[in-house]
């Protein structure tokens, strides 16, 4: 037997320690991804499709979820209803039904007026005034000007404060870029589960705490009729069984998380105050079967049951459908090729004159506390992701997206873009970054074959973050111009 200790000075000990560190690092990343999935499961009753797609890159997923949670739920000048409605407006510009439906459901959950979901005509004027900036940032961000900011900040009852506008700009850019990811990953075709109803888990209640015995489970304030309750719980049980099967089949969860996930789902079943022993038996059998299949077939991804087995009436009960077209004006306005013409009022945006690191970060962090650090962590996380294609291709992809949006780097040789990016890859990047609208643009496949799912997600993450930074640069530069005018 060879015993390796940290204090060994000979090569074998060093090699063993290196292997141990690598194993610990891999396990830590798997645990981190599992933890994020469990938190999403505990807070929403499901793991949303976007998080499932990003789970192959757990370090980035952690940064993304932290930023999104801060923007939508944490302290900020905008009311929660405004935040989700702005997200609806942003997603509607690209006809992203997945995000429009998701935020429409959250909008209602936080107490939003259902009449607002009839369209922009039903919302307060200050939200209507934001539509012009939303349209420009979504399709032709180089048109963003001092005048757009001035129009929103002018004095009056329906004006915006500077802090409110900065949060709105971050929300718009975040959702516009997320539309690109949803389009590139095909998430827009997935059904959108409603957030928990008021009779579900109460706000602020964490299933993880209950699983650890830290809190007592509160009882619901009201009890629906027996028929309605049994029907609703039957739907919930079937959905959670399918969701559990999907998690255990499609995600490489460490075995140490199985018991915790099972406990969370058990609590969720028992909290419905109905006899669900049959469903629990089915759940145990499915978990055991999943583990056996994983051992037999390794890391092979399986297609599992979905909500297709649920009848139409039940499916309508669990999803919210909203037509994106009712939340936009000027639907013909879209992306146009950026032309470099000195006589135009929009010229090339030179990063040497206004950059994220030197200008945008400090401004947004000063007007919207801590968001600069969160966004900067996202940019750093995506550029630090390992890639089999090397850092030069990642930089070429990033700079190519910025170039299509009118942003250029004086210290970069753009000849590398044509050398490193194949024509088909450039077409894919352009369609996802500039035309992420499934109703108008068919998505061309990535030219790399065979391509691992994690590599495809990596490309889509680069596109999303490059676009996010581009929109922020244009909007923050316009705000800076307004402030110094």
Short mmCIF file of N, CA, C and O in Angstrom, two decimals, residues 415-464:
data_model
loop_
_atom_site.label_atom_id
_atom_site.label_comp_id
_atom_site.label_asym_id
_atom_site.label_seq_id
_atom_site.Cartn_x
_atom_site.Cartn_y
_atom_site.Cartn_z
N UNK A 415 -8.47 40.63 -39.24
CA UNK A 415 -8.22 39.55 -40.18
C UNK A 415 -8.31 38.19 -39.53
O UNK A 415 -8.59 37.18 -40.20
N UNK A 416 -8.08 38.14 -38.21
CA UNK A 416 -8.17 36.87 -37.49
C UNK A 416 -9.60 36.33 -37.48
O UNK A 416 -9.80 35.12 -37.37
N UNK A 417 -10.58 37.22 -37.58
CA UNK A 417 -11.97 36.77 -37.57
C UNK A 417 -12.23 35.84 -38.75
O UNK A 417 -12.81 34.76 -38.61
N UNK A 418 -11.81 36.25 -39.95
CA UNK A 418 -12.01 35.43 -41.13
C UNK A 418 -11.14 34.18 -41.11
O UNK A 418 -11.50 33.15 -41.69
N UNK A 419 -10.01 34.26 -40.45
CA UNK A 419 -9.12 33.10 -40.39
C UNK A 419 -9.63 32.04 -39.42
O UNK A 419 -9.51 30.84 -39.68
N UNK A 420 -10.20 32.48 -38.30
CA UNK A 420 -10.58 31.55 -37.24
C UNK A 420 -12.05 31.13 -37.29
O UNK A 420 -12.39 30.04 -36.82
N UNK A 421 -12.91 31.96 -37.84
CA UNK A 421 -14.34 31.66 -37.87
C UNK A 421 -14.75 31.22 -39.26
O UNK A 421 -14.63 31.99 -40.22
N UNK A 422 -15.23 30.00 -39.37
CA UNK A 422 -15.74 29.52 -40.65
C UNK A 422 -16.99 30.31 -41.05
O UNK A 422 -17.67 30.91 -40.22
N UNK A 423 -17.30 30.27 -42.34
CA UNK A 423 -18.44 31.02 -42.84
C UNK A 423 -19.74 30.58 -42.16
O UNK A 423 -20.57 31.40 -41.78
N UNK A 424 -19.91 29.26 -42.02
CA UNK A 424 -21.14 28.76 -41.39
C UNK A 424 -21.22 29.18 -39.92
O UNK A 424 -22.30 29.49 -39.41
N UNK A 425 -20.06 29.20 -39.25
CA UNK A 425 -20.05 29.63 -37.85
C UNK A 425 -20.40 31.11 -37.74
O UNK A 425 -21.14 31.52 -36.83
N UNK A 426 -19.90 31.91 -38.64
CA UNK A 426 -20.22 33.34 -38.63
C UNK A 426 -21.71 33.57 -38.87
O UNK A 426 -22.33 34.45 -38.26
N UNK A 427 -22.30 32.77 -39.77
CA UNK A 427 -23.73 32.89 -40.02
C UNK A 427 -24.53 32.51 -38.77
O UNK A 427 -25.54 33.17 -38.44
N UNK A 428 -24.09 31.48 -38.08
CA UNK A 428 -24.77 31.07 -36.85
C UNK A 428 -24.67 32.18 -35.80
O UNK A 428 -25.68 32.55 -35.17
N UNK A 429 -23.48 32.71 -35.59
CA UNK A 429 -23.27 33.77 -34.60
C UNK A 429 -24.13 34.99 -34.93
O UNK A 429 -24.77 35.59 -34.05
N UNK A 430 -24.17 35.35 -36.20
CA UNK A 430 -24.93 36.54 -36.59
C UNK A 430 -26.42 36.34 -36.38
O UNK A 430 -27.12 37.26 -35.91
N UNK A 431 -26.94 35.16 -36.72
CA UNK A 431 -28.37 34.93 -36.55
C UNK A 431 -28.77 34.92 -35.08
O UNK A 431 -29.80 35.48 -34.70
N UNK A 432 -27.94 34.33 -34.22
CA UNK A 432 -28.26 34.27 -32.79
C UNK A 432 -28.09 35.63 -32.14
O UNK A 432 -28.91 36.04 -31.30
N UNK A 433 -27.07 36.39 -32.52
CA UNK A 433 -26.81 37.68 -31.89
C UNK A 433 -27.72 38.78 -32.41
O UNK A 433 -28.15 39.65 -31.64
N UNK A 434 -28.05 38.76 -33.70
CA UNK A 434 -28.76 39.90 -34.32
C UNK A 434 -30.20 39.59 -34.70
O UNK A 434 -31.01 40.51 -34.81
N UNK A 435 -30.52 38.33 -34.94
CA UNK A 435 -31.88 37.96 -35.36
C UNK A 435 -32.45 36.84 -34.51
O UNK A 435 -32.93 35.83 -35.06
N UNK A 436 -32.45 36.94 -33.21
CA UNK A 436 -32.95 35.82 -32.37
C UNK A 436 -34.47 35.77 -32.32
O UNK A 436 -35.09 35.90 -31.27
N UNK A 437 -35.08 35.56 -33.46
CA UNK A 437 -36.54 35.55 -33.56
C UNK A 437 -36.96 34.30 -34.32
O UNK A 437 -36.80 34.23 -35.55
N UNK A 438 -37.46 33.33 -33.62
CA UNK A 438 -37.82 32.06 -34.24
C UNK A 438 -38.97 32.20 -35.23
O UNK A 438 -39.14 31.35 -36.10
N UNK A 439 -39.76 33.27 -35.13
CA UNK A 439 -40.88 33.47 -36.05
C UNK A 439 -40.42 34.01 -37.39
O UNK A 439 -41.19 33.99 -38.35
N UNK A 440 -39.18 34.50 -37.46
CA UNK A 440 -38.69 35.08 -38.71
C UNK A 440 -37.41 34.43 -39.22
O UNK A 440 -37.18 34.41 -40.43
N UNK A 441 -36.57 33.93 -38.32
CA UNK A 441 -35.24 33.45 -38.70
C UNK A 441 -35.09 31.97 -38.36
O UNK A 441 -35.15 31.59 -37.19
N UNK A 442 -34.87 31.12 -39.38
CA UNK A 442 -34.53 29.72 -39.07
C UNK A 442 -33.10 29.64 -38.55
O UNK A 442 -32.21 30.31 -39.08
N UNK A 443 -32.89 28.85 -37.53
CA UNK A 443 -31.57 28.74 -36.92
C UNK A 443 -30.71 27.76 -37.70
O UNK A 443 -31.06 26.58 -37.82
N UNK A 444 -29.60 28.25 -38.26
CA UNK A 444 -28.69 27.36 -38.97
C UNK A 444 -27.86 26.58 -37.96
O UNK A 444 -27.52 27.10 -36.90
N UNK A 445 -27.52 25.33 -38.27
CA UNK A 445 -26.76 24.51 -37.31
C UNK A 445 -25.32 24.96 -37.20
O UNK A 445 -24.76 25.56 -38.12
N UNK A 446 -24.72 24.67 -36.04
CA UNK A 446 -23.30 24.94 -35.87
C UNK A 446 -22.49 24.00 -36.77
O UNK A 446 -22.82 22.82 -36.89
N UNK A 447 -21.43 24.49 -37.42
CA UNK A 447 -20.68 23.67 -38.37
C UNK A 447 -19.77 22.65 -37.72
O UNK A 447 -19.31 21.74 -38.41
N UNK A 448 -19.47 22.78 -36.43
CA UNK A 448 -18.53 21.86 -35.79
C UNK A 448 -19.20 20.51 -35.56
O UNK A 448 -20.27 20.43 -34.95
N UNK A 449 -18.57 19.48 -35.99
CA UNK A 449 -19.11 18.15 -35.78
C UNK A 449 -17.96 17.18 -35.55
O UNK A 449 -16.97 17.21 -36.28
N UNK A 450 -18.04 16.26 -34.59
CA UNK A 450 -19.12 16.21 -33.60
C UNK A 450 -18.93 17.29 -32.53
O UNK A 450 -17.80 17.58 -32.16
N UNK A 451 -20.02 17.88 -32.10
CA UNK A 451 -19.95 18.97 -31.13
C UNK A 451 -20.64 18.54 -29.84
O UNK A 451 -21.81 18.16 -29.85
N UNK A 452 -19.93 18.60 -28.74
CA UNK A 452 -20.51 18.26 -27.45
C UNK A 452 -21.56 19.29 -27.06
O UNK A 452 -21.43 20.46 -27.41
N UNK A 453 -22.60 18.89 -26.32
CA UNK A 453 -23.61 19.87 -25.87
C UNK A 453 -23.00 21.02 -25.09
O UNK A 453 -23.42 22.16 -25.25
N UNK A 454 -21.99 20.74 -24.26
CA UNK A 454 -21.38 21.80 -23.46
C UNK A 454 -20.67 22.82 -24.35
O UNK A 454 -20.64 24.01 -24.03
N UNK A 455 -20.11 22.37 -25.47
CA UNK A 455 -19.43 23.30 -26.38
C UNK A 455 -20.43 24.18 -27.11
O UNK A 455 -20.19 25.36 -27.34
N UNK A 456 -21.56 23.60 -27.49
CA UNK A 456 -22.62 24.40 -28.11
C UNK A 456 -23.13 25.46 -27.14
O UNK A 456 -23.32 26.62 -27.52
N UNK A 457 -23.35 25.07 -25.89
CA UNK A 457 -23.79 26.02 -24.88
C UNK A 457 -22.73 27.09 -24.68
O UNK A 457 -23.06 28.27 -24.50
N UNK A 458 -21.46 26.71 -24.72
CA UNK A 458 -20.37 27.67 -24.56
C UNK A 458 -20.44 28.75 -25.62
O UNK A 458 -20.29 29.95 -25.33
N UNK A 459 -20.67 28.37 -26.87
CA UNK A 459 -20.79 29.35 -27.95
C UNK A 459 -21.97 30.29 -27.70
O UNK A 459 -21.85 31.52 -27.85
N UNK A 460 -23.10 29.73 -27.30
CA UNK A 460 -24.28 30.56 -27.04
C UNK A 460 -24.06 31.51 -25.85
O UNK A 460 -24.58 32.63 -25.84
N UNK A 461 -23.31 31.06 -24.85
CA UNK A 461 -23.01 31.93 -23.71
C UNK A 461 -22.12 33.10 -24.13
O UNK A 461 -22.32 34.23 -23.69
N UNK A 462 -21.14 32.82 -24.98
CA UNK A 462 -20.28 33.90 -25.48
C UNK A 462 -21.10 34.93 -26.24
O UNK A 462 -20.92 36.14 -26.08
N UNK A 463 -22.01 34.45 -27.09
CA UNK A 463 -22.86 35.38 -27.86
C UNK A 463 -23.71 36.22 -26.92
O UNK A 463 -23.83 37.44 -27.08
N UNK A 464 -24.31 35.58 -25.93
CA UNK A 464 -25.17 36.30 -25.00
C UNK A 464 -24.41 37.37 -24.23
O UNK A 464 -24.86 38.52 -24.13
#
